[in-house]
Amino acid sequence: MLAGYAATVFISSALLLVLEIVAGRLVAPYVGVSLYTWTSIIGVILAGLSLGNWLGGIWADNGATSRSVGWVLAAGGLYCLLSIAILSPLGAAVQQQGLTLLSASFAFAAVLFFMPAALIGVVTPLLTTLALRLDPRAGHVVGRMHALAAIGSIAGTFAAGYWLVQSFGTRAVVLATGVALLALGAPFLRRSARPAQALLLVGVLAAVLLAVLRGGLVSSCDRESAYFCIRVVERPDLAPPDMARGLVLDHLLHGINHMTEPDLLIAPYVHGLDELAYAHFQGAYDDGLAWFFAGGGAYSQPRAVQALSPASSITVAELDPMVTLTAAESLGLEPASMTIEHRDARLALADTDQAFDVVVGDVFHDVAIPYHLVTREFATLVRERLAPDGLYLMNVVDAFPDPRLIKAIAKTLRTEFRHVDIWMDQVPKDPRVTFILSASNGPRLAKTVPARRGFQRAWSRMTEDITAYGTPPEEIPLLTDDYAPVERLIAGLLLGEDG
């Protein structure tokens, strides 16, 4: 009996942490993943667990039995099954309400995970109390139960993060978690009344049927990697059917490729990166340059460089091998003539002695900013790896007209580069803008850079205008490995109407 109680505490705790890890991936297609998303998820689950522990202790003192444990576990399993059915409608409702990122993240976490966390939280104090009736050594029993709950949580965390999500997909994992909770509670319900057991069975079947009818078992991802929910979407609005395809990572359209014209850059910021590089190097661009891309994504610009400057050498550091595989299978990438490293861009750049003419930073996934790629230390590394007249280009999402993160990155880059500029292709209609930054110790680019090919666009140097407006430079922090408050700097996108 004691062994059964201990195993139940261990397994239920593991299943709760599986849900916590899966939560980030479930909400990613709707609101993305950021520090605020994980804060909401962890906070809500801890709140549910705390409430469950408290209620479980009270219930234990008021005559709860092992049958009570069975019903709590069954309720948790049933709610997991229902959560699959309500996920898509909840996502649509949240998006229609136009909530901020913080509000949307909290809403998802509260609706989907507070209840199962509270129900599973009831289990440990109930079973600990029941175990004390069988073993009078209070210290041994309490310590053992708490240790098993902690070890189970650790096991669930590693199992979900390292294996389950990548192997089976999030919805299948949530379904399996619900079934596991039901199976875990079944031995405690053997002596329950037949009508109650029948009602539970009907509830389970109804939840599964609802999930099937609502498409809850059909993943919204083409692939689920260790990092992203990956989808490829057709964009017939931009080119004839099957000619333009977009790569969606989590909830963000991350790049658009023309399948038969790799040199046609559809996304304005990608087009801008290429045109600024050409304006800087002129004919040397055609003759061939050494390129380093921090981030591959849809591989839009590496494909264009392949087509426009076949003599160029191209190195891409893309963290997720599944993104590269998807680009090769569905987005026209021909990786044979590139050097592709599936690792962090900072590590890849640090481990090479090659001098690059161009370094392109395209790793900023919506408002999830890898802070270690915007610090002074990284800027120093980029300068060291660039040729004397080399060019560093990057794109970052921020709020117009006072983009505080853009100002902070520019201020940081100026510690290493003589010319640092901020570029825009038009006056934005929306406060959410993808800016381009350039940095070089070579000649400064002209005030306006028109497109030499493709779409009729032009990029204007807005450095002085943006720097002079809004937050003064002395209030903008210098970003370092020890201090890079990127979430605070883009709080307008995360918390306010700008997002």
C-alpha positions as a Python dict, from the first residue, in 0.01 Angstrom:
ca = {
    (1, 'M'): (0, 0, 0),
    (2, 'L'): (276, 246, 93),
    (3, 'A'): (461, 163, -229),
    (4, 'G'): (146, 236, -427),
    (5, 'Y'): (101, 571, -257),
    (6, 'A'): (465, 660, -321),
    (7, 'A'): (441, 561, -689),
    (8, 'T'): (126, 769, -731),
    (9, 'V'): (292, 1079, -586),
    (10, 'F'): (595, 1029, -811),
    (11, 'I'): (397, 972, -1131),
    (12, 'S'): (138, 1246, -1072),
    (13, 'S'): (414, 1499, -1004),
    (14, 'A'): (594, 1391, -1320),
    (15, 'L'): (276, 1431, -1524),
    (16, 'L'): (220, 1782, -1391),
    (17, 'L'): (566, 1892, -1505),
    (18, 'V'): (508, 1727, -1842),
    (19, 'L'): (205, 1954, -1875),
    (20, 'E'): (412, 2256, -1773),
    (21, 'I'): (675, 2195, -2040),
    (22, 'V'): (411, 2118, -2303),
    (23, 'A'): (222, 2436, -2210),
    (24, 'G'): (485, 2658, -2370),
    (25, 'R'): (454, 2475, -2700),
    (26, 'L'): (73, 2465, -2691),
    (27, 'V'): (41, 2842, -2660),
    (28, 'A'): (329, 2921, -2898),
    (29, 'P'): (123, 2912, -3222),
    (30, 'Y'): (-109, 3175, -3075),
    (31, 'V'): (109, 3413, -2871),
    (32, 'G'): (466, 3297, -2928),
    (33, 'V'): (718, 3217, -2658),
    (34, 'S'): (887, 3479, -2445),
    (35, 'L'): (995, 3548, -2090),
    (36, 'Y'): (642, 3673, -2020),
    (37, 'T'): (483, 3356, -2161),
    (38, 'W'): (690, 3129, -1940),
    (39, 'T'): (635, 3354, -1640),
    (40, 'S'): (258, 3321, -1686),
    (41, 'I'): (275, 2944, -1729),
    (42, 'I'): (503, 2879, -1432),
    (43, 'G'): (317, 3124, -1210),
    (44, 'V'): (-27, 2981, -1290),
    (45, 'I'): (84, 2620, -1239),
    (46, 'L'): (254, 2703, -910),
    (47, 'A'): (-60, 2887, -798),
    (48, 'G'): (-276, 2587, -887),
    (49, 'L'): (-35, 2348, -716),
    (50, 'S'): (-29, 2561, -400),
    (51, 'L'): (-408, 2580, -386),
    (52, 'G'): (-430, 2205, -440),
    (53, 'N'): (-181, 2135, -161),
    (54, 'W'): (-377, 2356, 78),
    (55, 'L'): (-716, 2206, -12),
    (56, 'G'): (-570, 1855, -2),
    (57, 'G'): (-445, 1911, 351),
    (58, 'I'): (-784, 2036, 465),
    (59, 'W'): (-959, 1745, 294),
    (60, 'A'): (-720, 1498, 451),
    (61, 'D'): (-808, 1631, 796),
    (62, 'N'): (-1177, 1594, 719),
    (63, 'G'): (-1189, 1227, 636),
    (64, 'A'): (-1063, 1193, 280),
    (65, 'T'): (-998, 834, 170),
    (66, 'S'): (-797, 669, -103),
    (67, 'R'): (-1112, 686, -315),
    (68, 'S'): (-1087, 1065, -294),
    (69, 'V'): (-741, 1042, -455),
    (70, 'G'): (-890, 838, -738),
    (71, 'W'): (-1158, 1096, -811),
    (72, 'V'): (-910, 1384, -804),
    (73, 'L'): (-679, 1207, -1049),
    (74, 'A'): (-973, 1116, -1273),
    (75, 'A'): (-1090, 1477, -1275),
    (76, 'G'): (-741, 1592, -1369),
    (77, 'G'): (-725, 1340, -1652),
    (78, 'L'): (-1069, 1440, -1777),
    (79, 'Y'): (-971, 1809, -1777),
    (80, 'C'): (-660, 1729, -1982),
    (81, 'L'): (-876, 1562, -2245),
    (82, 'L'): (-1113, 1859, -2249),
    (83, 'S'): (-823, 2104, -2281),
    (84, 'I'): (-736, 1953, -2620),
    (85, 'A'): (-1090, 2018, -2737),
    (86, 'I'): (-1097, 2382, -2620),
    (87, 'L'): (-745, 2479, -2729),
    (88, 'S'): (-828, 2598, -3081),
    (89, 'P'): (-1150, 2784, -2984),
    (90, 'L'): (-963, 2944, -2694),
    (91, 'G'): (-683, 3054, -2926),
    (92, 'A'): (-930, 3206, -3171),
    (93, 'A'): (-1113, 3387, -2890),
    (94, 'V'): (-793, 3528, -2742),
    (95, 'Q'): (-674, 3654, -3081),
    (96, 'Q'): (-1013, 3812, -3158),
    (97, 'Q'): (-1007, 4001, -2830),
    (98, 'G'): (-682, 4170, -2927),
    (99, 'L'): (-524, 4104, -2589),
    (100, 'T'): (-170, 4208, -2508),
    (101, 'L'): (95, 3937, -2505),
    (102, 'L'): (100, 3929, -2126),
    (103, 'S'): (-280, 3909, -2096),
    (104, 'A'): (-307, 3646, -2369),
    (105, 'S'): (-34, 3431, -2213),
    (106, 'F'): (-199, 3449, -1873),
    (107, 'A'): (-541, 3368, -2017),
    (108, 'F'): (-410, 3056, -2192),
    (109, 'A'): (-224, 2936, -1885),
    (110, 'A'): (-514, 3001, -1648),
    (111, 'V'): (-780, 2828, -1859),
    (112, 'L'): (-574, 2530, -1967),
    (113, 'F'): (-347, 2451, -1674),
    (114, 'F'): (-467, 2602, -1346),
    (115, 'M'): (-730, 2334, -1286),
    (116, 'P'): (-515, 2025, -1355),
    (117, 'A'): (-235, 2177, -1143),
    (118, 'A'): (-476, 2230, -853),
    (119, 'L'): (-621, 1880, -884),
    (120, 'I'): (-280, 1713, -899),
    (121, 'G'): (-171, 1932, -608),
    (122, 'V'): (-436, 1768, -391),
    (123, 'V'): (-275, 1426, -431),
    (124, 'T'): (45, 1462, -228),
    (125, 'P'): (-106, 1586, 101),
    (126, 'L'): (-389, 1332, 77),
    (127, 'L'): (-158, 1037, 20),
    (128, 'T'): (93, 1162, 277),
    (129, 'T'): (-181, 1171, 539),
    (130, 'L'): (-301, 823, 442),
    (131, 'A'): (55, 692, 453),
    (132, 'L'): (98, 828, 807),
    (133, 'R'): (-187, 602, 917),
    (134, 'L'): (17, 304, 803),
    (135, 'D'): (363, 419, 913),
    (136, 'P'): (396, 622, 1237),
    (137, 'R'): (739, 761, 1144),
    (138, 'A'): (615, 1105, 1043),
    (139, 'G'): (956, 1238, 940),
    (140, 'H'): (1028, 939, 719),
    (141, 'V'): (689, 951, 550),
    (142, 'V'): (673, 1326, 491),
    (143, 'G'): (1033, 1344, 373),
    (144, 'R'): (987, 1047, 139),
    (145, 'M'): (669, 1186, -16),
    (146, 'H'): (818, 1532, -72),
    (147, 'A'): (1133, 1380, -221),
    (148, 'L'): (932, 1160, -456),
    (149, 'A'): (722, 1456, -567),
    (150, 'A'): (1038, 1655, -641),
    (151, 'I'): (1210, 1366, -821),
    (152, 'G'): (894, 1299, -1021),
    (153, 'S'): (883, 1665, -1123),
    (154, 'I'): (1244, 1647, -1239),
    (155, 'A'): (1178, 1328, -1434),
    (156, 'G'): (871, 1479, -1601),
    (157, 'T'): (1064, 1793, -1696),
    (158, 'F'): (1347, 1605, -1865),
    (159, 'A'): (1118, 1349, -2029),
    (160, 'A'): (898, 1617, -2185),
    (161, 'G'): (1177, 1854, -2287),
    (162, 'Y'): (1424, 1600, -2419),
    (163, 'W'): (1198, 1333, -2563),
    (164, 'L'): (818, 1344, -2554),
    (165, 'V'): (739, 1671, -2734),
    (166, 'Q'): (985, 1611, -3017),
    (167, 'S'): (886, 1246, -3060),
    (168, 'F'): (509, 1256, -3031),
    (169, 'G'): (388, 1617, -3055),
    (170, 'T'): (221, 1830, -2791),
    (171, 'R'): (-140, 1727, -2839),
    (172, 'A'): (-53, 1359, -2827),
    (173, 'V'): (144, 1422, -2508),
    (174, 'V'): (-149, 1605, -2345),
    (175, 'L'): (-382, 1323, -2450),
    (176, 'A'): (-144, 1063, -2308),
    (177, 'T'): (-110, 1265, -1986),
    (178, 'G'): (-487, 1268, -1945),
    (179, 'V'): (-508, 893, -2005),
    (180, 'A'): (-220, 834, -1762),
    (181, 'L'): (-396, 1034, -1488),
    (182, 'L'): (-714, 835, -1544),
    (183, 'A'): (-519, 508, -1530),
    (184, 'L'): (-338, 625, -1218),
    (185, 'G'): (-667, 697, -1046),
    (186, 'A'): (-839, 375, -1157),
    (187, 'P'): (-702, 147, -879),
    (188, 'F'): (-835, 389, -617),
    (189, 'L'): (-1183, 376, -772),
    (190, 'R'): (-1229, -2, -781),
    (191, 'R'): (-1482, 7, -500),
    (192, 'S'): (-1669, 315, -616),
    (193, 'A'): (-2036, 286, -698),
    (194, 'R'): (-2111, 149, -1044),
    (195, 'P'): (-2319, 452, -1146),
    (196, 'A'): (-2029, 682, -1057),
    (197, 'Q'): (-1785, 471, -1258),
    (198, 'A'): (-2025, 468, -1553),
    (199, 'L'): (-2065, 846, -1534),
    (200, 'L'): (-1688, 890, -1540),
    (201, 'L'): (-1659, 662, -1842),
    (202, 'V'): (-1926, 861, -2025),
    (203, 'G'): (-1742, 1183, -1941),
    (204, 'V'): (-1416, 1045, -2078),
    (205, 'L'): (-1576, 925, -2400),
    (206, 'A'): (-1755, 1257, -2443),
    (207, 'A'): (-1430, 1451, -2392),
    (208, 'V'): (-1246, 1237, -2647),
    (209, 'L'): (-1532, 1270, -2897),
    (210, 'L'): (-1540, 1646, -2850),
    (211, 'A'): (-1164, 1663, -2903),
    (212, 'V'): (-1196, 1465, -3226),
    (213, 'L'): (-1487, 1673, -3357),
    (214, 'R'): (-1310, 2001, -3275),
    (215, 'G'): (-989, 1886, -3442),
    (216, 'G'): (-813, 1883, -3109),
    (217, 'L'): (-603, 1581, -3199),
    (218, 'V'): (-480, 1735, -3523),
    (219, 'S'): (-160, 1928, -3468),
    (220, 'S'): (-137, 2280, -3609),
    (221, 'C'): (231, 2211, -3684),
    (222, 'D'): (387, 2037, -3982),
    (223, 'R'): (678, 1956, -3750),
    (224, 'E'): (744, 2001, -3381),
    (225, 'S'): (1113, 2038, -3312),
    (226, 'A'): (1301, 2103, -2991),
    (227, 'Y'): (1253, 2474, -3054),
    (228, 'F'): (949, 2550, -3269),
    (229, 'C'): (611, 2455, -3402),
    (230, 'I'): (700, 2463, -3774),
    (231, 'R'): (454, 2518, -4058),
    (232, 'V'): (481, 2597, -4427),
    (233, 'V'): (197, 2805, -4572),
    (234, 'E'): (108, 2897, -4930),
    (235, 'R'): (90, 3272, -5003),
    (236, 'P'): (-110, 3303, -5328),
    (237, 'D'): (-174, 3669, -5240),
    (238, 'L'): (193, 3742, -5309),
    (239, 'A'): (250, 3522, -5615),
    (240, 'P'): (59, 3261, -5817),
    (241, 'P'): (-31, 2940, -5628),
    (242, 'D'): (266, 2727, -5533),
    (243, 'M'): (504, 3012, -5620),
    (244, 'A'): (529, 3187, -5281),
    (245, 'R'): (555, 2996, -4956),
    (246, 'G'): (600, 3119, -4604),
    (247, 'L'): (770, 2963, -4304),
    (248, 'V'): (574, 2999, -3980),
    (249, 'L'): (766, 2940, -3658),
    (250, 'D'): (525, 2919, -3365),
    (251, 'H'): (286, 3207, -3445),
    (252, 'L'): (514, 3421, -3660),
    (253, 'L'): (548, 3429, -4039),
    (254, 'H'): (925, 3415, -4036),
    (255, 'G'): (1004, 3439, -4406),
    (256, 'I'): (852, 3416, -4755),
    (257, 'N'): (1028, 3250, -5048),
    (258, 'H'): (946, 3265, -5418),
    (259, 'M'): (990, 2908, -5533),
    (260, 'T'): (1110, 2975, -5889),
    (261, 'E'): (1282, 3312, -5837),
    (262, 'P'): (1511, 3280, -5533),
    (263, 'D'): (1652, 3628, -5594),
    (264, 'L'): (1306, 3790, -5554),
    (265, 'L'): (1298, 3895, -5191),
    (266, 'I'): (936, 3943, -5088),
    (267, 'A'): (971, 4050, -4724),
    (268, 'P'): (1075, 4419, -4716),
    (269, 'Y'): (1327, 4380, -4435),
    (270, 'V'): (1505, 4088, -4606),
    (271, 'H'): (1508, 4284, -4929),
    (272, 'G'): (1652, 4578, -4735),
    (273, 'L'): (1931, 4370, -4584),
    (274, 'D'): (2036, 4260, -4931),
    (275, 'E'): (2016, 4609, -5084),
    (276, 'L'): (2218, 4767, -4803),
    (277, 'A'): (2487, 4504, -4853),
    (278, 'Y'): (2497, 4578, -5225),
    (279, 'A'): (2507, 4954, -5165),
    (280, 'H'): (2802, 4906, -4930),
    (281, 'F'): (3010, 4677, -5154),
    (282, 'Q'): (2884, 4765, -5505),
    (283, 'G'): (3061, 4548, -5766),
    (284, 'A'): (3238, 4340, -5503),
    (285, 'Y'): (2894, 4199, -5418),
    (286, 'D'): (2866, 4049, -5767),
    (287, 'D'): (3223, 3918, -5758),
    (288, 'G'): (3157, 3728, -5437),
    (289, 'L'): (3170, 3802, -5065),
    (290, 'A'): (3213, 3597, -4751),
    (291, 'W'): (2876, 3592, -4571),
    (292, 'F'): (2787, 3477, -4222),
    (293, 'F'): (2417, 3447, -4136),
    (294, 'A'): (2320, 3427, -3772),
    (295, 'G'): (1993, 3243, -3820),
    (296, 'G'): (1859, 3064, -4125),
    (297, 'G'): (1481, 3055, -4091),
    (298, 'A'): (1331, 3037, -4440),
    (299, 'Y'): (1683, 3093, -4583),
    (300, 'S'): (1541, 3372, -4803),
    (301, 'Q'): (1856, 3586, -4821),
    (302, 'P'): (2108, 3298, -4843),
    (303, 'R'): (1906, 3168, -5142),
    (304, 'A'): (1916, 3513, -5300),
    (305, 'V'): (2292, 3545, -5249),
    (306, 'Q'): (2337, 3203, -5409),
    (307, 'A'): (2147, 3322, -5715),
    (308, 'L'): (2289, 3675, -5741),
    (309, 'S'): (2649, 3609, -5642),
    (310, 'P'): (2739, 3243, -5706),
    (311, 'A'): (3105, 3306, -5615),
    (312, 'S'): (3013, 3406, -5260),
    (313, 'S'): (3086, 3178, -4966),
    (314, 'I'): (2790, 3139, -4734),
    (315, 'T'): (2796, 3019, -4375),
    (316, 'V'): (2470, 2987, -4182),
    (317, 'A'): (2435, 2920, -3810),
    (318, 'E'): (2080, 2791, -3764),
    (319, 'L'): (1999, 2655, -3420),
    (320, 'D'): (1721, 2420, -3529),
    (321, 'P'): (1805, 2142, -3778),
    (322, 'M'): (1433, 2085, -3837),
    (323, 'V'): (1403, 2440, -3971),
    (324, 'T'): (1679, 2366, -4223),
    (325, 'L'): (1517, 2036, -4318),
    (326, 'T'): (1182, 2208, -4373),
    (327, 'A'): (1345, 2480, -4584),
    (328, 'A'): (1518, 2217, -4797),
    (329, 'E'): (1203, 2010, -4843),
    (330, 'S'): (945, 2283, -4894),
    (331, 'L'): (1104, 2626, -4939),
    (332, 'G'): (1351, 2576, -5222),
    (333, 'L'): (1670, 2569, -5018),
    (334, 'E'): (1969, 2403, -5186),
    (335, 'P'): (2207, 2358, -4892),
    (336, 'A'): (2488, 2178, -5074),
    (337, 'S'): (2677, 2495, -5164),
    (338, 'M'): (2649, 2645, -4814),
    (339, 'T'): (2817, 2570, -4486),
    (340, 'I'): (2534, 2518, -4237),
    (341, 'E'): (2604, 2475, -3867),
    (342, 'H'): (2321, 2375, -3637),
    (343, 'R'): (2433, 2558, -3327),
    (344, 'D'): (2409, 2890, -3151),
    (345, 'A'): (2530, 3174, -3374),
    (346, 'R'): (2755, 3326, -3109),
    (347, 'L'): (2933, 2997, -3051),
    (348, 'A'): (2966, 2934, -3424),
    (349, 'L'): (3113, 3279, -3483),
    (350, 'A'): (3350, 3248, -3188),
    (351, 'D'): (3483, 2914, -3310),
    (352, 'T'): (3589, 3029, -3656),
    (353, 'D'): (3894, 3228, -3759),
    (354, 'Q'): (3747, 3324, -4097),
    (355, 'A'): (3708, 3691, -4181),
    (356, 'F'): (3364, 3774, -4320),
    (357, 'D'): (3263, 4064, -4539),
    (358, 'V'): (2904, 4057, -4418),
    (359, 'V'): (2750, 3932, -4094),
    (360, 'V'): (2369, 3922, -4094),
    (361, 'G'): (2173, 3886, -3771),
    (362, 'D'): (1832, 3733, -3843),
    (363, 'V'): (1770, 3543, -3521),
    (364, 'F'): (1513, 3761, -3350),
    (365, 'H'): (1194, 3558, -3332),
    (366, 'D'): (921, 3821, -3307),
    (367, 'V'): (959, 3973, -2958),
    (368, 'A'): (1164, 3682, -2823),
    (369, 'I'): (1510, 3839, -2830),
    (370, 'P'): (1819, 3622, -2768),
    (371, 'Y'): (1980, 3880, -2544),
    (372, 'H'): (2330, 3735, -2578),
    (373, 'L'): (2326, 3841, -2945),
    (374, 'V'): (2270, 4211, -2875),
    (375, 'T'): (2535, 4275, -2610),
    (376, 'R'): (2861, 4466, -2626),
    (377, 'E'): (3054, 4141, -2595),
    (378, 'F'): (2882, 4003, -2904),
    (379, 'A'): (2938, 4329, -3089),
    (380, 'T'): (3310, 4293, -3013),
    (381, 'L'): (3305, 3939, -3151),
    (382, 'V'): (3131, 4054, -3469),
    (383, 'R'): (3385, 4333, -3522),
    (384, 'E'): (3672, 4088, -3475),
    (385, 'R'): (3527, 3851, -3735),
    (386, 'L'): (3451, 4121, -3992),
    (387, 'A'): (3694, 4237, -4258),
    (388, 'P'): (3817, 4597, -4201),
    (389, 'D'): (3549, 4740, -4433),
    (390, 'G'): (3295, 4470, -4343),
    (391, 'L'): (2925, 4527, -4274),
    (392, 'Y'): (2707, 4403, -3988),
    (393, 'L'): (2333, 4398, -4058),
    (394, 'M'): (2046, 4295, -3835),
    (395, 'N'): (1668, 4323, -3817),
    (396, 'V'): (1475, 4372, -3493),
    (397, 'V'): (1107, 4426, -3415),
    (398, 'D'): (1031, 4728, -3197),
    (399, 'A'): (772, 5001, -3146),
    (400, 'F'): (763, 5318, -3356),
    (401, 'P'): (827, 5610, -3304),
    (402, 'D'): (1030, 5551, -2985),
    (403, 'P'): (1201, 5213, -3031),
    (404, 'R'): (1396, 5188, -2706),
    (405, 'L'): (1547, 4846, -2782),
    (406, 'I'): (1666, 4968, -3122),
    (407, 'K'): (1823, 5270, -2952),
    (408, 'A'): (1994, 5045, -2696),
    (409, 'I'): (2133, 4813, -2963),
    (410, 'A'): (2257, 5110, -3167),
    (411, 'K'): (2420, 5262, -2858),
    (412, 'T'): (2588, 4929, -2785),
    (413, 'L'): (2712, 4884, -3141),
    (414, 'R'): (2867, 5231, -3135),
    (415, 'T'): (3118, 5105, -2879),
    (416, 'E'): (3270, 4892, -3157),
    (417, 'F'): (3170, 5054, -3488),
    (418, 'R'): (3217, 5403, -3628),
    (419, 'H'): (2897, 5411, -3832),
    (420, 'V'): (2577, 5268, -3683),
    (421, 'D'): (2249, 5347, -3857),
    (422, 'I'): (1879, 5268, -3831),
    (423, 'W'): (1680, 5208, -4153),
    (424, 'M'): (1312, 5206, -4248),
    (425, 'D'): (1147, 5151, -4585),
    (426, 'Q'): (833, 5360, -4523),
    (427, 'V'): (637, 5553, -4266),
    (428, 'P'): (463, 5276, -4073),
    (429, 'K'): (86, 5246, -4044),
    (430, 'D'): (129, 5027, -3739),
    (431, 'P'): (345, 5103, -3432),
    (432, 'R'): (499, 4756, -3461),
    (433, 'V'): (791, 4784, -3705),
    (434, 'T'): (1076, 4565, -3824),
    (435, 'F'): (1380, 4793, -3823),
    (436, 'I'): (1712, 4731, -3995),
    (437, 'L'): (2039, 4828, -3825),
    (438, 'S'): (2373, 4856, -3999),
    (439, 'A'): (2717, 4886, -3844),
    (440, 'S'): (3052, 4932, -4012),
    (441, 'N'): (3398, 5081, -3975),
    (442, 'G'): (3406, 5141, -4349),
    (443, 'P'): (3239, 5423, -4546),
    (444, 'R'): (2896, 5535, -4432),
    (445, 'L'): (2605, 5449, -4657),
    (446, 'A'): (2405, 5717, -4839),
    (447, 'K'): (2098, 5872, -4680),
    (448, 'T'): (1865, 5674, -4907),
    (449, 'V'): (1925, 5331, -5059),
    (450, 'P'): (1686, 5245, -5345),
    (451, 'A'): (1620, 4889, -5455),
    (452, 'R'): (1829, 4797, -5758),
    (453, 'R'): (1596, 4510, -5849),
    (454, 'G'): (1274, 4337, -5750),
    (455, 'F'): (1004, 4539, -5576),
    (456, 'Q'): (1019, 4919, -5602),
    (457, 'R'): (1134, 5008, -5252),
    (458, 'A'): (1380, 5241, -5086),
    (459, 'W'): (1530, 5247, -4738),
    (460, 'S'): (1593, 5572, -4555),
    (461, 'R'): (1849, 5634, -4286),
    (462, 'M'): (1645, 5739, -3984),
    (463, 'T'): (1922, 5736, -3724),
    (464, 'E'): (1920, 6100, -3622),
    (465, 'D'): (1539, 6131, -3631),
    (466, 'I'): (1479, 5825, -3414),
    (467, 'T'): (1759, 5908, -3172),
    (468, 'A'): (1627, 6261, -3120),
    (469, 'Y'): (1267, 6155, -3052),
    (470, 'G'): (1127, 6011, -2731),
    (471, 'T'): (1353, 5853, -2470),
    (472, 'P'): (1680, 6052, -2449),
    (473, 'P'): (2008, 5867, -2513),
    (474, 'E'): (2129, 5905, -2153),
    (475, 'E'): (1830, 5699, -2034),
    (476, 'I'): (1902, 5418, -2278),
    (477, 'P'): (2113, 5136, -2127),
    (478, 'L'): (2428, 4991, -2275),
    (479, 'L'): (2362, 4620, -2328),
    (480, 'T'): (2614, 4377, -2179),
    (481, 'D'): (2621, 4007, -2095),
    (482, 'D'): (2560, 4106, -1733),
    (483, 'Y'): (2276, 4348, -1805),
    (484, 'A'): (2052, 4329, -2110),
    (485, 'P'): (1693, 4421, -2013),
    (486, 'V'): (1546, 4353, -2356),
    (487, 'E'): (1198, 4265, -2226),
    (488, 'R'): (1174, 4594, -2038),
    (489, 'L'): (1287, 4786, -2344),
    (490, 'I'): (1015, 4633, -2563),
    (491, 'A'): (750, 4639, -2288),
    (492, 'G'): (527, 4847, -2516),
    (493, 'L'): (503, 4550, -2754),
    (494, 'L'): (460, 4297, -2475),
    (495, 'L'): (221, 4477, -2244),
    (496, 'G'): (56, 4761, -2429),
    (497, 'E'): (-146, 4834, -2738),
    (498, 'D'): (166, 4841, -2955),
    (499, 'G'): (177, 4461, -2931),
}
